Amino acid sequence: IREKSLYGKKYLGVDRSTFILDPDGVVCREFRGVKVKGHVDEVLEEIHQLRKPAAKRQGRSG
């Protein structure tokens, strides 16, 4: 929860975040301040990339 502002009025709102964990429970990717539209597709693509062997990942470190 964080303070937000709309039309000059301040209020408390949700700060959406998503975390991808590896099989050992270690966070391997985080998405902060996400918007709902398109987020599911972005997360699924990241999961598909993380499941590929490291040699096949393009442009990714780790």
CSV table of N, CA and C in Angstrom, one decimal:
chain,number,residue,atom,x,y,z
A,1,ILE,N,0.9,-1.2,0.0
A,1,ILE,CA,0.0,0.0,0.0
A,1,ILE,C,0.9,1.2,0.0
A,2,ARG,N,0.5,2.2,-0.8
A,2,ARG,CA,1.3,3.4,-0.9
A,2,ARG,C,0.4,4.6,-1.1
A,3,GLU,N,0.9,5.8,-0.9
A,3,GLU,CA,0.1,7.0,-1.1
A,3,GLU,C,0.1,7.3,-2.6
A,4,LYS,N,-1.1,7.6,-3.1
A,4,LYS,CA,-1.3,8.0,-4.5
A,4,LYS,C,-2.0,9.3,-4.5
A,5,SER,N,-2.1,9.9,-5.7
A,5,SER,CA,-2.8,11.1,-5.9
A,5,SER,C,-3.7,11.1,-7.1
A,6,LEU,N,-4.9,11.5,-7.1
A,6,LEU,CA,-5.8,11.6,-8.2
A,6,LEU,C,-6.6,12.9,-8.1
A,7,TYR,N,-6.5,13.7,-9.2
A,7,TYR,CA,-7.1,15.0,-9.2
A,7,TYR,C,-6.8,15.9,-8.0
A,8,GLY,N,-5.5,15.8,-7.5
A,8,GLY,CA,-5.1,16.6,-6.4
A,8,GLY,C,-5.4,16.0,-5.0
A,9,LYS,N,-6.2,14.9,-5.0
A,9,LYS,CA,-6.6,14.3,-3.7
A,9,LYS,C,-5.7,13.1,-3.4
A,10,LYS,N,-5.1,13.1,-2.2
A,10,LYS,CA,-4.2,12.0,-1.8
A,10,LYS,C,-5.1,10.9,-1.2
A,11,TYR,N,-4.7,9.6,-1.5
A,11,TYR,CA,-5.3,8.5,-0.9
A,11,TYR,C,-4.4,7.3,-0.9
A,12,LEU,N,-4.7,6.3,-0.1
A,12,LEU,CA,-3.9,5.1,0.0
A,12,LEU,C,-4.4,4.1,-1.1
A,13,GLY,N,-3.4,3.5,-1.9
A,13,GLY,CA,-3.8,2.6,-2.9
A,13,GLY,C,-2.9,1.4,-3.0
A,14,VAL,N,-3.2,0.4,-3.7
A,14,VAL,CA,-2.4,-0.8,-3.9
A,14,VAL,C,-1.3,-0.5,-4.8
A,15,ASP,N,-0.1,-1.0,-4.5
A,15,ASP,CA,1.0,-1.0,-5.3
A,15,ASP,C,1.3,-2.4,-5.8
A,16,ARG,N,0.8,-2.8,-7.0
A,16,ARG,CA,0.8,-4.2,-7.4
A,16,ARG,C,2.2,-4.6,-7.7
A,17,SER,N,2.5,-5.8,-7.3
A,17,SER,CA,3.8,-6.4,-7.6
A,17,SER,C,3.6,-7.9,-7.9
A,18,THR,N,4.5,-8.5,-8.7
A,18,THR,CA,4.5,-9.9,-9.0
A,18,THR,C,5.9,-10.4,-8.8
A,19,PHE,N,6.1,-11.6,-8.3
A,19,PHE,CA,7.4,-12.2,-8.1
A,19,PHE,C,7.3,-13.6,-8.7
A,20,ILE,N,8.4,-14.0,-9.4
A,20,ILE,CA,8.6,-15.4,-9.9
A,20,ILE,C,9.6,-16.0,-9.1
A,21,LEU,N,9.3,-17.2,-8.5
A,21,LEU,CA,10.2,-17.9,-7.6
A,21,LEU,C,10.7,-19.2,-8.4
A,22,ASP,N,11.9,-19.5,-8.1
A,22,ASP,CA,12.5,-20.8,-8.6
A,22,ASP,C,12.0,-21.9,-7.8
A,23,PRO,N,12.3,-23.2,-8.1
A,23,PRO,CA,11.8,-24.3,-7.3
A,23,PRO,C,12.3,-24.3,-5.9
A,24,ASP,N,13.4,-23.6,-5.6
A,24,ASP,CA,13.9,-23.6,-4.2
A,24,ASP,C,13.3,-22.4,-3.4
A,25,GLY,N,12.4,-21.7,-4.1
A,25,GLY,CA,11.7,-20.5,-3.4
A,25,GLY,C,12.5,-19.2,-3.4
A,26,VAL,N,13.5,-19.2,-4.3
A,26,VAL,CA,14.3,-18.0,-4.4
A,26,VAL,C,13.7,-17.1,-5.5
A,27,VAL,N,13.6,-15.8,-5.2
A,27,VAL,CA,13.0,-14.8,-6.2
A,27,VAL,C,14.0,-14.7,-7.3
A,28,CYS,N,13.6,-15.0,-8.5
A,28,CYS,CA,14.4,-14.9,-9.7
A,28,CYS,C,14.0,-13.8,-10.6
A,29,ARG,N,12.8,-13.2,-10.4
A,29,ARG,CA,12.4,-12.1,-11.2
A,29,ARG,C,11.3,-11.3,-10.4
A,30,GLU,N,11.3,-10.0,-10.4
A,30,GLU,CA,10.2,-9.2,-9.8
A,30,GLU,C,9.7,-8.2,-10.7
A,31,PHE,N,8.5,-7.9,-10.6
A,31,PHE,CA,7.8,-6.8,-11.4
A,31,PHE,C,7.2,-5.9,-10.4
A,32,ARG,N,7.6,-4.7,-10.4
A,32,ARG,CA,7.0,-3.7,-9.4
A,32,ARG,C,6.2,-2.7,-10.1
A,33,GLY,N,5.1,-2.2,-9.4
A,33,GLY,CA,4.3,-1.2,-10.0
A,33,GLY,C,3.6,-1.6,-11.3
A,34,VAL,N,3.1,-2.8,-11.4
A,34,VAL,CA,2.6,-3.3,-12.6
A,34,VAL,C,1.2,-2.8,-12.9
A,35,LYS,N,0.9,-2.7,-14.2
A,35,LYS,CA,-0.5,-2.4,-14.7
A,35,LYS,C,-1.1,-3.8,-15.1
A,36,VAL,N,-2.4,-3.9,-14.9
A,36,VAL,CA,-3.1,-5.2,-15.2
A,36,VAL,C,-3.0,-5.5,-16.6
A,37,LYS,N,-3.3,-4.5,-17.5
A,37,LYS,CA,-3.3,-4.8,-18.9
A,37,LYS,C,-2.0,-5.3,-19.5
A,38,GLY,N,-1.9,-6.5,-20.0
A,38,GLY,CA,-0.7,-7.0,-20.6
A,38,GLY,C,0.2,-7.7,-19.7
A,39,HIS,N,0.0,-7.6,-18.4
A,39,HIS,CA,0.9,-8.1,-17.4
A,39,HIS,C,1.0,-9.6,-17.4
A,40,VAL,N,-0.1,-10.3,-17.5
A,40,VAL,CA,-0.1,-11.8,-17.6
A,40,VAL,C,0.8,-12.3,-18.7
A,41,ASP,N,0.6,-11.7,-19.9
A,41,ASP,CA,1.4,-12.1,-21.0
A,41,ASP,C,2.9,-11.9,-20.8
A,42,GLU,N,3.3,-10.8,-20.1
A,42,GLU,CA,4.7,-10.5,-19.8
A,42,GLU,C,5.2,-11.5,-18.8
A,43,VAL,N,4.5,-11.8,-17.8
A,43,VAL,CA,4.9,-12.8,-16.8
A,43,VAL,C,5.1,-14.2,-17.4
A,44,LEU,N,4.1,-14.6,-18.2
A,44,LEU,CA,4.2,-15.9,-18.9
A,44,LEU,C,5.4,-16.0,-19.8
A,45,GLU,N,5.7,-14.9,-20.6
A,45,GLU,CA,6.8,-14.9,-21.4
A,45,GLU,C,8.1,-15.1,-20.6
A,46,GLU,N,8.2,-14.4,-19.5
A,46,GLU,CA,9.4,-14.4,-18.6
A,46,GLU,C,9.6,-15.9,-18.1
A,47,ILE,N,8.5,-16.5,-17.7
A,47,ILE,CA,8.5,-17.9,-17.2
A,47,ILE,C,9.0,-18.8,-18.3
A,48,HIS,N,8.5,-18.6,-19.5
A,48,HIS,CA,9.0,-19.5,-20.6
A,48,HIS,C,10.5,-19.3,-20.8
A,49,GLN,N,11.0,-18.0,-20.7
A,49,GLN,CA,12.4,-17.7,-20.9
A,49,GLN,C,13.2,-18.4,-19.8
A,50,LEU,N,12.8,-18.3,-18.6
A,50,LEU,CA,13.5,-18.8,-17.4
A,50,LEU,C,13.6,-20.3,-17.5
A,51,ARG,N,12.6,-21.0,-18.1
A,51,ARG,CA,12.6,-22.4,-18.2
A,51,ARG,C,13.5,-23.0,-19.2
A,52,LYS,N,13.9,-22.1,-20.2
A,52,LYS,CA,14.9,-22.6,-21.2
A,52,LYS,C,16.3,-22.8,-20.6
A,53,PRO,N,17.0,-23.7,-21.2
A,53,PRO,CA,18.4,-23.8,-20.7
A,53,PRO,C,19.2,-22.5,-20.9
A,54,ALA,N,20.1,-22.2,-20.0
A,54,ALA,CA,20.8,-20.9,-20.0
A,54,ALA,C,21.4,-20.6,-21.4
A,55,ALA,N,21.9,-21.6,-22.1
A,55,ALA,CA,22.6,-21.3,-23.4
A,55,ALA,C,21.6,-20.8,-24.4
A,56,LYS,N,20.3,-21.1,-24.3
A,56,LYS,CA,19.3,-20.7,-25.3
A,56,LYS,C,18.7,-19.4,-25.0
A,57,ARG,N,18.9,-18.9,-23.7
A,57,ARG,CA,18.3,-17.6,-23.4
A,57,ARG,C,19.0,-16.5,-24.1
A,58,GLN,N,18.3,-15.6,-24.8
A,58,GLN,CA,18.9,-14.6,-25.5
A,58,GLN,C,18.8,-13.3,-24.8
A,59,GLY,N,20.0,-12.6,-24.6
A,59,GLY,CA,20.0,-11.3,-23.9
A,59,GLY,C,19.6,-11.4,-22.5
A,60,ARG,N,19.8,-12.5,-21.8
A,60,ARG,CA,19.5,-12.6,-20.4
A,60,ARG,C,20.8,-13.0,-19.7
A,61,SER,N,21.0,-12.5,-18.5
A,61,SER,CA,22.1,-12.9,-17.7
A,61,SER,C,21.6,-13.8,-16.6
A,62,GLY,N,22.5,-14.6,-16.0
A,62,GLY,CA,22.1,-15.4,-14.9
A,62,GLY,C,21.8,-16.8,-15.3
